[in-house]
Coordinates of C-alpha atoms and ligand atoms in Angstrom, one line a residue:
Chain A
M597 CA 9.7 -90.7 35.1
F598 CA 8.7 -87.8 33.3
G599 CA 11.2 -85.0 32.7
I600 CA 10.3 -81.6 31.6
Y601 CA 11.8 -79.4 28.9
A602 CA 12.5 -76.2 30.7
E603 CA 12.1 -73.4 27.8
N604 CA 13.5 -70.2 28.8
S605 CA 13.1 -66.8 27.4
E606 CA 16.7 -65.2 28.1
G607 CA 17.5 -67.3 30.9
V608 CA 13.9 -67.0 32.6
F609 CA 11.2 -69.6 33.0
K610 CA 7.8 -68.5 32.6
K611 CA 4.8 -69.6 34.5
S612 CA 3.8 -72.2 31.8
I613 CA 7.3 -74.3 32.5
L614 CA 6.4 -74.2 36.5
E615 CA 3.3 -75.8 35.4
A616 CA 4.9 -78.3 33.6
A617 CA 7.0 -79.0 36.5
S618 CA 4.2 -79.4 38.9
Y619 CA 2.5 -81.8 36.3
A620 CA 5.6 -84.1 36.0
S621 CA 6.4 -84.0 39.7
K622 CA 2.7 -85.1 40.4
I623 CA 2.9 -87.9 37.8
N624 CA 6.2 -88.8 39.2
G625 CA 5.0 -88.7 42.8
G626 CA 8.3 -86.9 43.5
Q627 CA 11.4 -85.1 41.9
V628 CA 11.7 -84.2 38.4
T629 CA 14.6 -83.7 36.0
A630 CA 14.5 -80.7 33.4
V631 CA 16.5 -80.1 30.3
C632 CA 17.1 -76.3 29.2
I633 CA 19.4 -74.9 26.3
G634 CA 21.7 -72.4 27.4
A635 CA 22.2 -71.2 31.1
P636 CA 19.3 -69.8 33.4
A637 CA 19.7 -66.3 34.7
A638 CA 20.5 -66.1 38.4
G639 CA 18.0 -67.2 40.8
E640 CA 15.9 -69.0 38.1
A641 CA 17.2 -72.8 38.9
E642 CA 15.8 -72.2 42.4
K643 CA 12.6 -71.0 41.1
L644 CA 12.2 -74.5 39.3
S645 CA 13.3 -76.3 42.5
K646 CA 10.3 -74.8 44.3
Y647 CA 8.1 -77.1 42.1
G648 CA 9.8 -80.5 42.4
V649 CA 12.9 -80.0 40.0
S650 CA 15.8 -81.7 41.4
K651 CA 18.2 -81.9 38.4
L652 CA 18.8 -79.3 35.9
I653 CA 20.7 -80.3 32.6
V654 CA 21.9 -77.1 30.8
V655 CA 22.9 -77.7 27.2
E656 CA 25.5 -75.2 26.0
G657 CA 26.9 -74.4 22.6
I658 CA 24.0 -74.0 21.0
N659 CA 23.6 -70.3 20.0
S660 CA 20.3 -69.7 18.2
F661 CA 16.8 -71.5 17.7
D662 CA 16.8 -74.5 15.3
A663 CA 14.0 -76.9 15.7
Q664 CA 15.9 -79.6 14.2
V665 CA 19.1 -78.9 16.7
Y666 CA 16.7 -78.4 19.6
G667 CA 14.9 -81.6 18.9
K668 CA 18.0 -83.8 18.8
E669 CA 19.9 -82.2 21.6
I670 CA 17.2 -82.1 24.1
A671 CA 16.1 -85.7 23.4
K672 CA 19.8 -86.6 23.7
A673 CA 20.2 -85.0 26.9
F674 CA 17.0 -86.8 28.2
S675 CA 17.8 -90.1 26.9
D676 CA 21.6 -89.9 28.3
S677 CA 19.9 -89.6 31.9
G678 CA 17.7 -92.5 31.1
I679 CA 14.6 -90.2 30.8
T680 CA 12.2 -91.2 27.7
N681 CA 9.0 -89.6 29.0
V682 CA 8.8 -85.7 28.6
V683 CA 6.3 -83.2 29.7
F684 CA 6.3 -79.8 27.5
A685 CA 4.2 -76.4 27.9
N686 CA 2.7 -76.2 24.7
T687 CA 4.0 -72.9 23.4
Y688 CA 4.9 -72.2 19.9
E689 CA 8.6 -73.3 20.6
A690 CA 7.2 -76.4 22.3
K691 CA 4.9 -77.0 19.2
S692 CA 8.4 -77.0 16.9
I693 CA 10.4 -79.2 19.3
A694 CA 8.0 -81.9 20.9
P695 CA 7.4 -83.8 17.5
R696 CA 10.9 -84.0 17.1
V697 CA 11.6 -85.1 20.5
A698 CA 9.0 -87.6 20.4
V699 CA 10.5 -89.1 17.1
V700 CA 14.0 -89.4 18.3
L701 CA 12.5 -91.0 21.8
D702 CA 10.2 -93.5 19.8
A703 CA 7.2 -91.9 21.9
T704 CA 3.6 -91.2 21.6
L705 CA 3.1 -87.5 21.4
V706 CA -0.2 -85.9 22.4
S707 CA -0.5 -81.9 22.6
N708 CA -3.3 -79.7 24.3
V709 CA -3.4 -81.6 27.1
I710 CA -5.5 -80.1 30.0
D711 CA -5.6 -82.7 32.9
Y712 CA -3.5 -85.3 34.4
P713 CA -3.2 -88.8 33.0
N714 CA -5.7 -91.5 34.0
T715 CA -3.5 -94.7 34.3
S716 CA -6.4 -97.0 35.6
N717 CA -6.6 -98.7 32.2
G718 CA -3.3 -98.1 30.2
F719 CA -2.2 -94.4 29.9
V720 CA -4.9 -92.0 29.0
V721 CA -5.2 -88.1 29.1
K722 CA -7.7 -85.7 28.2
R723 CA -7.1 -82.9 25.5
G724 CA -9.0 -80.2 24.0
V725 CA -10.2 -80.6 20.3
F726 CA -12.6 -79.2 17.7
S727 CA -10.8 -75.7 18.7
G728 CA -12.9 -75.3 22.1
K729 CA -15.8 -77.0 21.0
G730 CA -14.9 -80.5 22.7
F731 CA -12.8 -82.7 24.7
A732 CA -11.2 -86.3 23.8
F733 CA -9.7 -88.8 26.1
V734 CA -6.7 -90.4 24.1
S735 CA -4.8 -93.4 24.9
M736 CA -1.1 -93.2 24.6
N737 CA 0.0 -96.5 23.2
K738 CA 3.8 -96.4 23.1
G739 CA 5.9 -97.0 26.1
N740 CA 7.8 -93.8 25.7
K741 CA 5.3 -90.8 26.1
V742 CA 5.7 -86.7 25.2
I743 CA 2.8 -84.8 26.4
A744 CA 2.5 -81.2 25.7
I745 CA 0.2 -79.5 28.1
T746 CA -2.0 -76.2 27.5
P747 CA -0.8 -73.1 29.5
N748 CA -3.2 -72.1 32.5
S749 CA -4.9 -75.7 32.3
T750 CA -3.3 -77.6 35.4
E751 CA -2.1 -75.9 38.7
L752 CA 1.2 -74.8 40.3
I753 CA 2.0 -77.5 43.0
E754 CA 4.8 -76.2 45.5
N755 CA 7.2 -79.0 46.2
P756 CA 10.4 -77.5 47.4
V757 CA 13.6 -79.7 46.7
G758 CA 17.4 -79.2 46.3
I759 CA 18.6 -78.7 42.7
S760 CA 21.6 -79.8 41.2
I761 CA 22.9 -78.6 37.7
E762 CA 24.8 -80.6 35.1
N763 CA 26.2 -78.8 32.1
K764 CA 26.7 -80.6 28.7
T765 CA 27.6 -79.4 25.5
N766 CA 26.0 -79.7 22.1
S767 CA 27.0 -83.2 20.8
G768 CA 27.6 -81.8 17.4
S769 CA 24.0 -81.1 15.9
N770 CA 24.3 -78.4 13.1
G771 CA 21.3 -76.5 12.1
Q772 CA 20.3 -75.6 8.5
T773 CA 18.2 -72.3 9.3
Q774 CA 19.7 -68.7 10.0
I775 CA 17.7 -66.3 12.2
T776 CA 18.0 -62.9 10.6
S777 CA 16.0 -60.9 12.8
T778 CA 13.7 -61.2 15.7
S779 CA 11.2 -58.7 17.2
K780 CA 9.4 -59.1 20.3
A781 CA 6.5 -57.0 21.6
G782 CA 8.3 -56.0 24.7
G783 CA 7.0 -56.4 28.2
K784 CA 3.5 -57.1 27.1
I785 CA 1.8 -60.4 28.7
P786 CA 1.8 -63.4 26.0
L787 CA -1.9 -64.0 25.0
T788 CA -1.7 -67.6 25.6
E789 CA -0.4 -67.3 29.3
A790 CA -2.5 -64.4 30.2
E791 CA -4.8 -64.9 33.4
I792 CA -6.9 -61.9 32.2
V793 CA -7.8 -61.1 28.6
V794 CA -9.4 -58.1 27.3
S795 CA -10.8 -58.5 23.9
A796 CA -12.7 -56.2 21.5
G797 CA -14.5 -56.5 18.0
R798 CA -15.9 -54.5 15.3
G799 CA -17.9 -52.8 17.9
M800 CA -15.1 -50.6 18.7
K801 CA -15.6 -48.9 15.4
G802 CA -11.9 -48.3 14.6
P803 CA -8.2 -48.7 15.7
E804 CA -8.4 -45.3 17.1
N805 CA -10.4 -46.3 20.1
W806 CA -8.4 -49.1 21.3
G807 CA -6.8 -46.7 23.9
M808 CA -9.7 -47.6 26.4
V809 CA -9.4 -51.3 25.7
E810 CA -5.5 -51.0 26.5
E811 CA -6.1 -48.8 29.6
L812 CA -8.6 -51.2 31.0
A813 CA -6.2 -54.1 30.0
D814 CA -3.3 -52.5 31.9
L815 CA -5.3 -51.6 34.9
L816 CA -6.3 -55.5 35.1
G817 CA -2.8 -56.7 34.4
A818 CA -4.5 -58.3 31.2
A819 CA -3.3 -59.2 27.8
T820 CA -5.1 -57.7 24.9
A821 CA -7.2 -60.0 22.2
C822 CA -9.4 -59.0 19.3
S823 CA -11.8 -60.7 16.7
K824 CA -10.8 -62.0 13.3
P825 CA -12.2 -59.0 11.3
V826 CA -10.6 -56.7 13.6
S827 CA -7.3 -58.3 12.6
D828 CA -8.2 -58.7 9.0
M829 CA -8.8 -55.0 8.9
G830 CA -5.4 -54.3 10.3
W831 CA -7.0 -52.7 13.4
R832 CA -4.9 -54.8 15.5
P833 CA -2.0 -57.2 14.9
H834 CA -3.0 -60.9 13.8
N835 CA -1.5 -62.3 16.9
E836 CA -4.1 -60.8 18.9
H837 CA -6.8 -62.6 16.8
V838 CA -8.5 -65.3 19.0
G839 CA -11.0 -68.1 17.7
Q840 CA -11.1 -71.1 15.8
T841 CA -8.5 -69.7 13.1
G842 CA -6.8 -67.6 15.7
I843 CA -5.4 -68.6 18.7
T844 CA -7.2 -70.6 21.5
I845 CA -6.9 -69.4 25.0
K846 CA -8.2 -70.3 28.3
P847 CA -7.9 -67.3 30.8
N848 CA -9.3 -67.2 34.2
L849 CA -11.2 -64.1 32.8
Y850 CA -12.2 -62.9 29.4
I851 CA -14.0 -59.9 28.7
A852 CA -15.2 -59.4 25.4
I853 CA -16.4 -55.6 24.2
G854 CA -18.3 -55.2 20.9
I855 CA -17.8 -59.0 19.7
S856 CA -20.8 -60.4 18.6
G857 CA -20.0 -64.1 19.7
A858 CA -19.9 -65.9 16.4
I859 CA -19.4 -69.9 16.7
Q860 CA -15.9 -69.6 15.3
H861 CA -15.0 -66.6 17.8
L862 CA -16.5 -68.6 20.8
A863 CA -14.5 -71.8 19.7
G864 CA -11.3 -70.2 20.6
V865 CA -12.3 -68.5 24.1
S866 CA -15.1 -70.6 25.5
S867 CA -13.2 -72.5 28.3
S868 CA -12.2 -69.3 29.8
K869 CA -13.2 -69.8 33.4
V870 CA -15.2 -66.5 33.5
I871 CA -16.7 -64.7 30.6
V872 CA -18.0 -61.2 30.5
A873 CA -19.8 -59.9 27.6
I874 CA -20.3 -56.4 26.8
N875 CA -22.8 -55.6 23.9
K876 CA -25.2 -52.7 23.1
D877 CA -27.3 -55.5 21.2
P878 CA -29.2 -57.4 24.0
E879 CA -29.7 -60.1 21.3
A880 CA -26.1 -60.7 20.6
P881 CA -25.0 -64.6 20.9
F882 CA -22.2 -63.7 23.3
F883 CA -24.7 -63.5 26.1
K884 CA -25.5 -67.2 25.8
A885 CA -21.7 -68.0 26.4
A886 CA -21.0 -65.6 29.2
D887 CA -21.4 -65.5 32.9
Y888 CA -21.7 -61.8 33.2
G889 CA -23.4 -59.6 30.5
I890 CA -23.7 -55.7 30.1
V891 CA -25.8 -54.4 27.4
G892 CA -24.7 -51.2 26.7
D893 CA -22.5 -48.8 24.4
A894 CA -19.0 -49.8 24.9
F895 CA -18.1 -46.0 24.6
E896 CA -20.4 -45.4 27.9
V897 CA -19.5 -48.6 29.7
L898 CA -15.7 -48.9 29.2
P899 CA -15.0 -45.5 30.8
Q900 CA -17.1 -46.6 34.1
L901 CA -15.1 -49.8 34.0
I902 CA -11.9 -47.9 33.9
Q903 CA -12.8 -45.7 36.6
A904 CA -14.0 -48.5 38.9
A905 CA -10.7 -50.4 38.2
K906 CA -8.7 -47.6 39.3
S907 CA -10.4 -47.0 42.4
A908 CA -10.3 -51.1 43.1
K909 CA -6.6 -50.5 42.9
N910 CA -6.7 -47.9 45.9
Chain B
M88 CA 10.7 -76.5 -7.3
K89 CA 8.3 -79.3 -6.1
I90 CA 6.3 -78.7 -3.5
L91 CA 4.1 -81.1 -1.6
V92 CA 1.2 -79.5 0.2
C93 CA -0.3 -81.6 3.2
M94 CA -4.3 -81.0 3.2
S95 CA -6.5 -82.2 6.0
V96 CA -10.2 -82.5 5.4
V97 CA -12.0 -81.0 8.6
P98 CA -15.5 -80.0 9.4
D99 CA -16.9 -76.6 8.4
T100 CA -16.0 -74.0 11.1
T101 CA -19.9 -73.4 11.8
T102 CA -20.4 -77.2 12.6
K103 CA -22.1 -77.6 15.8
I104 CA -19.7 -80.5 17.4
T105 CA -21.6 -83.6 18.6
F106 CA -20.7 -87.0 19.5
T107 CA -22.4 -90.4 18.8
D108 CA -22.1 -94.0 19.9
N109 CA -22.0 -93.3 23.6
N110 CA -19.3 -90.5 23.0
T111 CA -16.9 -92.5 21.3
K112 CA -17.3 -91.0 17.8
F113 CA -17.5 -87.5 16.5
N114 CA -20.8 -87.5 14.8
T115 CA -20.5 -86.6 11.1
Q116 CA -24.3 -86.4 10.4
G117 CA -25.0 -83.6 8.3
V118 CA -21.6 -82.2 8.7
Q119 CA -19.9 -80.2 5.5
F120 CA -16.6 -81.0 4.9
I121 CA -14.0 -78.3 3.9
I122 CA -10.1 -77.9 3.5
N123 CA -8.3 -77.3 6.7
P124 CA -8.2 -73.4 6.5
Y125 CA -4.6 -73.2 7.1
D126 CA -3.8 -75.8 4.5
E127 CA -6.0 -73.5 1.9
L128 CA -3.2 -70.9 2.6
S129 CA -0.2 -73.3 2.2
L130 CA -1.9 -74.3 -1.1
T131 CA -2.1 -70.8 -2.4
R132 CA 1.3 -69.9 -1.4
A133 CA 2.7 -73.1 -3.2
L134 CA 0.7 -71.9 -6.2
E135 CA 2.2 -68.3 -5.9
I136 CA 5.6 -69.6 -5.6
T137 CA 5.8 -72.0 -8.3
E138 CA 3.9 -69.5 -10.7
K139 CA 7.0 -67.3 -10.0
S140 CA 10.1 -69.5 -10.4
G141 CA 8.7 -72.5 -12.0
G142 CA 7.6 -76.1 -10.6
S143 CA 4.7 -78.1 -9.7
V144 CA 2.4 -78.5 -6.7
T145 CA 1.1 -82.0 -5.5
V146 CA -1.6 -82.3 -2.6
V147 CA -1.2 -85.0 -0.2
N148 CA -4.3 -86.1 2.0
V149 CA -4.4 -89.0 4.4
G150 CA -8.1 -90.0 4.4
L151 CA -10.8 -92.2 3.2
A152 CA -12.7 -92.1 -0.2
D153 CA -15.3 -89.4 1.1
A154 CA -12.1 -86.9 1.2
D155 CA -12.1 -87.1 -2.7
A156 CA -14.5 -84.3 -3.0
V157 CA -12.4 -81.9 -1.0
I158 CA -9.4 -83.2 -2.8
R159 CA -10.8 -82.1 -6.0
K160 CA -11.5 -78.7 -4.8
A161 CA -7.6 -78.2 -4.0
L162 CA -7.2 -79.5 -7.7
A163 CA -9.5 -76.6 -8.8
I164 CA -8.0 -74.2 -6.8
G165 CA -4.8 -75.2 -9.0
A166 CA -2.7 -78.1 -7.6
N167 CA -1.2 -80.0 -10.3
D168 CA -1.9 -83.5 -8.9
A169 CA -3.1 -85.1 -5.7
I170 CA -2.3 -88.2 -3.7
R171 CA -4.8 -89.8 -1.2
I172 CA -3.3 -92.2 1.2
N173 CA -6.4 -94.7 1.8
A174 CA -6.6 -94.7 5.8
E175 CA -8.3 -93.2 8.6
P176 CA -6.3 -90.0 9.8
S177 CA -6.8 -90.5 13.5
D178 CA -3.4 -90.2 14.8
A179 CA -0.9 -87.4 13.7
Q180 CA 2.0 -89.9 14.0
F181 CA 0.6 -92.2 11.7
V182 CA -0.3 -89.4 9.2
A183 CA 3.2 -87.9 9.1
E184 CA 4.6 -91.4 8.6
Q185 CA 2.4 -91.8 5.8
I186 CA 3.3 -88.8 4.3
A187 CA 6.9 -89.2 5.0
A188 CA 6.9 -92.2 2.7
I189 CA 5.5 -90.2 0.0
V190 CA 8.1 -87.5 0.3
K191 CA 10.9 -90.1 0.2
A192 CA 9.8 -91.4 -2.9
G193 CA 8.9 -88.0 -4.6
A194 CA 12.1 -85.7 -4.6
Y195 CA 10.6 -82.6 -3.2
D196 CA 12.0 -79.4 -2.5
M197 CA 9.6 -78.0 0.0
V198 CA 6.8 -79.5 2.1
L199 CA 4.0 -77.3 3.4
T200 CA 1.5 -78.1 6.2
G201 CA -0.9 -76.0 8.1
R202 CA -0.3 -74.7 11.5
E203 CA -2.7 -77.0 12.7
S204 CA -6.0 -78.8 12.0
I205 CA -9.0 -77.1 13.2
D206 CA -10.5 -80.5 14.2
Y207 CA -8.2 -82.2 16.4
N208 CA -5.7 -79.0 16.8
G209 CA -2.4 -81.2 17.1
G210 CA -0.2 -78.7 15.3
Q211 CA 2.3 -81.7 15.1
V212 CA 2.5 -82.9 11.5
C213 CA 5.1 -80.3 10.5
G214 CA 7.8 -81.3 13.2
L215 CA 7.1 -84.7 13.1
L216 CA 7.9 -84.8 9.3
G217 CA 10.8 -82.7 9.8
A218 CA 12.2 -85.1 12.4
L219 CA 11.3 -88.5 10.2
L220 CA 12.9 -86.8 7.1
D221 CA 15.8 -85.2 9.1
W222 CA 14.8 -82.0 7.3
P223 CA 14.8 -78.4 8.8
S224 CA 11.0 -77.4 9.7
V225 CA 9.9 -73.6 10.4
N226 CA 6.3 -73.4 12.2
V227 CA 3.7 -71.0 12.2
C228 CA 5.0 -69.0 8.9
T229 CA 3.5 -65.8 8.1
K230 CA 5.8 -65.6 4.9
I231 CA 7.4 -68.1 3.0
D232 CA 9.5 -67.4 -0.2
V233 CA 12.1 -69.1 -2.3
E234 CA 15.1 -67.2 -3.6
N235 CA 18.2 -68.6 -5.3
G236 CA 17.6 -71.8 -3.9
T237 CA 17.2 -70.5 -0.4
A238 CA 13.9 -70.5 1.7
L239 CA 12.9 -67.2 3.5
F240 CA 10.5 -67.3 6.3
E241 CA 8.8 -65.0 8.9
R242 CA 7.1 -66.9 11.6
D243 CA 5.5 -66.1 14.9
I244 CA 7.3 -66.9 18.0
D245 CA 6.0 -66.5 21.7
G246 CA 5.3 -62.8 22.0
G247 CA 6.8 -61.8 18.8
R248 CA 8.0 -62.4 15.3
Q249 CA 11.2 -63.9 13.6
S250 CA 12.6 -63.6 10.2
L251 CA 15.0 -66.8 9.3
S252 CA 16.1 -68.5 6.2
S253 CA 16.7 -72.1 5.4
A254 CA 18.6 -74.6 3.1
L255 CA 16.2 -76.7 0.8
P256 CA 14.4 -79.1 1.3
V257 CA 12.5 -77.8 4.2
V258 CA 9.2 -78.4 5.9
A259 CA 7.1 -75.5 7.0
S260 CA 3.6 -74.7 8.2
A261 CA 1.2 -71.9 7.4
Q262 CA -0.1 -69.5 9.9
K263 CA -2.7 -66.7 9.0
D264 CA -1.3 -63.7 7.3
L265 CA 0.6 -65.9 5.0
C266 CA -1.6 -65.0 2.0
E267 CA -5.0 -64.6 0.6
P268 CA -6.8 -67.8 0.2
R269 CA -7.5 -68.4 -3.6
I270 CA -10.9 -69.8 -4.2
P271 CA -11.8 -72.0 -7.4
N272 CA -13.2 -70.4 -10.5
M273 CA -15.0 -72.4 -13.2
K274 CA -12.0 -73.0 -15.6
G275 CA -10.0 -74.4 -12.3
I276 CA -13.1 -76.5 -11.4
M277 CA -13.6 -77.9 -15.1
A278 CA -9.8 -78.7 -15.1
A279 CA -9.8 -80.5 -11.7
R280 CA -12.2 -83.3 -13.1
T281 CA -9.2 -84.8 -15.3
K282 CA -6.3 -83.9 -13.1
P283 CA -4.6 -87.1 -11.4
L284 CA -5.8 -88.0 -8.1
T285 CA -3.8 -91.0 -7.3
V286 CA -4.9 -93.4 -4.2
V287 CA -2.4 -95.4 -2.5
E288 CA -2.8 -97.9 0.3
P289 CA -1.0 -97.0 3.6
A290 CA 2.1 -98.6 4.9
G291 CA 1.4 -100.8 7.9
I292 CA 2.2 -98.7 10.9
D293 CA 0.8 -99.2 14.6
K294 CA -1.1 -96.0 15.7
A295 CA 0.8 -94.3 18.5
S296 CA -2.3 -93.2 20.0
S297 CA -6.2 -93.8 19.8
Y298 CA -9.0 -91.9 20.8
V299 CA -11.1 -93.5 23.6
S300 CA -13.9 -91.1 24.1
F301 CA -15.2 -87.4 23.8
E302 CA -16.9 -84.8 26.1
S303 CA -18.8 -81.7 25.2
P304 CA -18.0 -78.7 27.1
A305 CA -20.2 -78.3 30.3
P306 CA -23.0 -75.9 29.4
K307 CA -23.0 -72.5 30.8
Q308 CA -25.0 -71.3 33.7
A309 CA -27.5 -68.4 32.8
V310 CA -25.6 -65.2 32.5
R311 CA -26.2 -62.7 35.0
M312 CA -26.8 -59.3 33.6
I313 CA -25.5 -56.0 35.0
D314 CA -27.2 -52.5 34.5
A315 CA -25.3 -50.3 32.2
A316 CA -25.8 -47.5 34.1
N317 CA -23.9 -49.0 36.9
A318 CA -21.3 -50.8 35.0
G319 CA -18.6 -50.1 37.3
Q320 CA -20.3 -52.8 39.7
L321 CA -18.7 -55.5 37.6
I322 CA -15.2 -54.7 38.8
D323 CA -16.5 -54.9 42.3
I324 CA -18.2 -58.4 41.5
L325 CA -15.2 -59.7 39.7
K326 CA -12.9 -58.7 42.6
N327 CA -14.9 -59.7 45.5
E328 CA -17.4 -62.5 44.4
A329 CA -15.8 -64.0 41.7
K330 CA -12.3 -63.3 43.0
I331 CA -10.7 -63.5 39.7
I332 CA -9.0 -60.0 39.8
A333 CA -6.8 -58.5 42.3
Ligands
FAD2099 C1 -13.9 -70.1 8.2 C2 -14.0 -69.0 9.2 C3 -13.1 -68.7 10.2 C4 -13.3 -67.6 11.3 N1 -12.6 -67.7 12.3 C5 -12.8 -66.6 13.3 C6 -11.9 -66.6 14.4 O1 -11.1 -67.7 14.6 N2 -12.2 -65.8 15.5 C7 -13.2 -64.8 15.2 O2 -13.3 -63.9 16.0 N3 -14.0 -64.7 14.2 C8 -13.9 -65.8 13.0 N4 -14.6 -65.8 12.1 C9 -15.5 -64.6 11.9 C10 -16.9 -64.7 12.6 O3 -17.7 -65.5 11.8 C11 -17.5 -63.2 12.8 O4 -17.8 -62.7 11.8 C12 -16.5 -62.4 13.7 O5 -16.0 -63.1 14.9 C13 -17.4 -61.5 13.8 O6 -16.3 -60.3 14.6 P1 -17.1 -59.2 15.7 O7 -17.9 -59.8 16.6 O8 -15.7 -58.2 16.2 O9 -17.7 -58.3 14.6 P2 -19.4 -58.2 14.4 O10 -20.0 -59.5 14.3 O11 -19.7 -57.0 13.3 O12 -19.9 -57.8 15.7 C14 -19.7 -56.6 16.4 C15 -20.7 -56.7 17.7 O13 -20.3 -55.2 18.4 C16 -21.6 -54.8 18.7 N5 -21.4 -53.4 19.0 C17 -21.6 -52.5 17.9 N6 -21.3 -51.4 18.3 C18 -21.4 -51.5 19.8 C19 -21.2 -50.3 20.8 N7 -21.0 -49.1 20.4 N8 -20.9 -50.9 22.0 C20 -21.0 -52.2 22.3 N9 -21.2 -53.1 21.2 C21 -21.6 -52.7 20.1 C22 -22.6 -55.2 17.7 O14 -24.0 -55.3 18.4 C23 -22.2 -56.7 17.4 O15 -22.7 -57.8 18.2 C24 -14.5 -66.8 11.0 C25 -15.4 -66.8 9.8 C26 -15.3 -67.9 8.9 C27 -16.0 -68.2 7.8
AMP2100 N1 -4.8 -86.7 7.4 C1 -4.0 -85.6 7.0 N2 -3.7 -85.8 5.4 C2 -2.7 -84.7 5.1 N3 -2.1 -83.9 6.0 C3 -2.5 -83.8 7.0 C4 -3.5 -84.4 7.6 N4 -3.8 -84.3 8.9 C5 -2.8 -83.2 9.3 N5 -2.1 -83.0 8.0 C6 -1.2 -81.8 7.9 O1 -0.6 -81.4 9.0 C7 -1.1 -80.1 9.5 C8 -1.3 -79.9 11.0 O2 -2.0 -80.9 11.3 P1 -2.4 -81.6 12.9 O3 -0.8 -81.8 13.4 O4 -3.2 -82.5 12.8 O5 -3.0 -80.1 13.8 C9 -2.3 -79.9 8.8 O6 -2.6 -78.5 8.6 C10 -2.2 -80.5 7.3 O7 -1.1 -79.9 6.7

C-alpha cells in the first residue's frame, strides 16, 4: 500500500499532488492515505478524495518548514498507520523531505519517476536521467519504497471516495533552522508545473523586450522561462533558467523564441510534448528538436502570435 | 570551520548520451569527465568561507580510480585534501551512507553537496546525509554564509525564495547563483600534485537500487515549418490540430 505526502501551499493542494494521489491509487488498486502538515483549506480535502484519497492525516503543531522535523513527523505519521511506501510529487519541498522519510522508513528512494512501476519481475520504475538525454529503468531493492514522481508525467485519474480526517500533533521533533523571510512570486504559475511554457533567449536582445514574451505567456496561460545566458546577464531571474544546469521541465507545449538550441538547453526541455522554435536563423539547431518551426524575426513574429492568441480567445 | 564538499564526477555537458551492452550501460567511450557543475559552486563557496574565517576544505568522492584526475582538479581549485571512497557510485543511498561514515569520523562543521548531479539527477544526497547524521539540511541554496557560529542561507522554494539560519553542523546543497565557480590556475595545479588524496575502501552496504537498463528519448519527427508572414497560423494549429492550447 502506497501513501502520499500531500504538500500544501497555504492549505491548498496543487495539481502535482492530485497526480501523486492518482498514481498511488492506481498502484494500490483503490484507496490512498495521505499525510499533510497543517490543516487544509476549506474544500481541499474533498479535492483529494476525488482522486482516491480516503484518509487524510493532518499533523498539527509544526509552525514553519524544517526538513528535519518534516521528515521525522511525516515518516512517523505513515508508519503509525502501518504505511511504509510513499509517493511524493517531486517539488523542491519534496526533494528536501523524501530522502529523510526514506531513511526513517528504511526504504529505497527513487526520484524523477515518470511512469508506473513494472512489477512483473521485482519492482522497476522508469526515471529521467542525464538531464533529459535518457531514461533508466531502476529496480527498487528494499521492501519499503519511496517514489518521487515528476510533475506532468502521469495522468489525473478520477476515483471519487469518501474521506476521513485524522488529526495528530507533532510528536516532539524540534527544528534547528529558523526562517527569517520568504518571498513568493505571487500568482505566477510555477515553471515545473506549467503545462505551457513560453521561453526566450539572447535573440530578444535585452530585458526591455520581454513585455511581448510575457504578454503571449499570459494569453496562453503559460509560465515564462529563459536560456542560461539570459539569466546569467540578469535579464531574467535565475529561477527561469531551464536546461542542463537549470530546471528540467516537461510541459505539454514549449515555445522557444530566439534560443539557438544548444545541447545543454535542449537537455532541460526536450521531454516537452510539443516544441515550437522561432528563430531568424534557418540553421538554428533548435529546429531539429522542434515539432513546429517559424524562421523569422521574433520582433515581427511575436506581435502576430499575440494578435492570433487574442482572437482565438474571443 | 571544517567543511566537507561532496563531489560527483559527471560527463561533460556537451556529451551525446548513448548506451552499450544491450542498453544496460552508459557508454563512456570518448566521454570527457568533469566536476559536477553544482559541486564546483559548493567547492568555491567553501573556499570563500574558510578564506574569510579560517578552516579547511576537504573534498570527498565515491568513485573508482578513473575519478582521480578530476579530484586533482578540485585540489587545484583550492581544496586542502581529498578522500576517495573506492566504489562504483551507482546508488545515491549507497553514496550517502559511505559519505556519512566519513563525516562521523571527521568532526566537520558543514557538509556541502550540489543540488543534483547532472548525470543521474537524483538530488537526494543532501537530504539523505541530513537524515543519516540527524543534522539539519537546507536544499538548493543560492547563498551560504557563516557568521558567529551560525549558518545563513538563501534557498529556492517552489515559486519563490527564502532566507533562513541554522545551527552548525549542517548539510546544504548548492544551486546556481551561489557564486562564480573558480577555475584552477598554474600555481594551484602545481600545488595539487602534492596535496593528499586518500583512498579508502567502502563499508559493506547493500545497494538500495540497481539500474536494469537505459533508453534514449524517441527521435523527433521532422519539424513542420510555418511561414513567418503568416505566423498567427501557429496558434490555430496548436489550438485546433495539436489541441494543446485552450
Ligand atoms: C557547462 C555548461 C552548462 C550549460 N547549461 C545551460 C543550461 O542549463 N541552459 C541553457 O540554456 N544553456 C546552457 N548552457 C549554454 C549553452 O551552451 C548556450 O550557450 C545557450 O543555451 C545559448 O543561449 P541562447 O540560445 O539564448 O543564445 P545564443 O546562442 O546567442 O542564441 C540566440 C539565438 O537567437 C537567434 N536570434 C537572434 N536575433 C533574433 C531575432 N531578432 N529573432 C529571432 N531569433 C533571433 C539567433 O539566431 C540564435 O539562434 C551551458 C553551457 C555550458 C558550457
Ligand atoms: N559519487 C559521489 N561522490 C561524492 N558526492 C556525490 C556523489 N554522487 C553525488 N554526490 C553529491 O550529491 C549531490 C547530489 O547528487 P545526486 O543526489 O546524485 O543528484 C552532488 O552534487 C554531490 O555533491
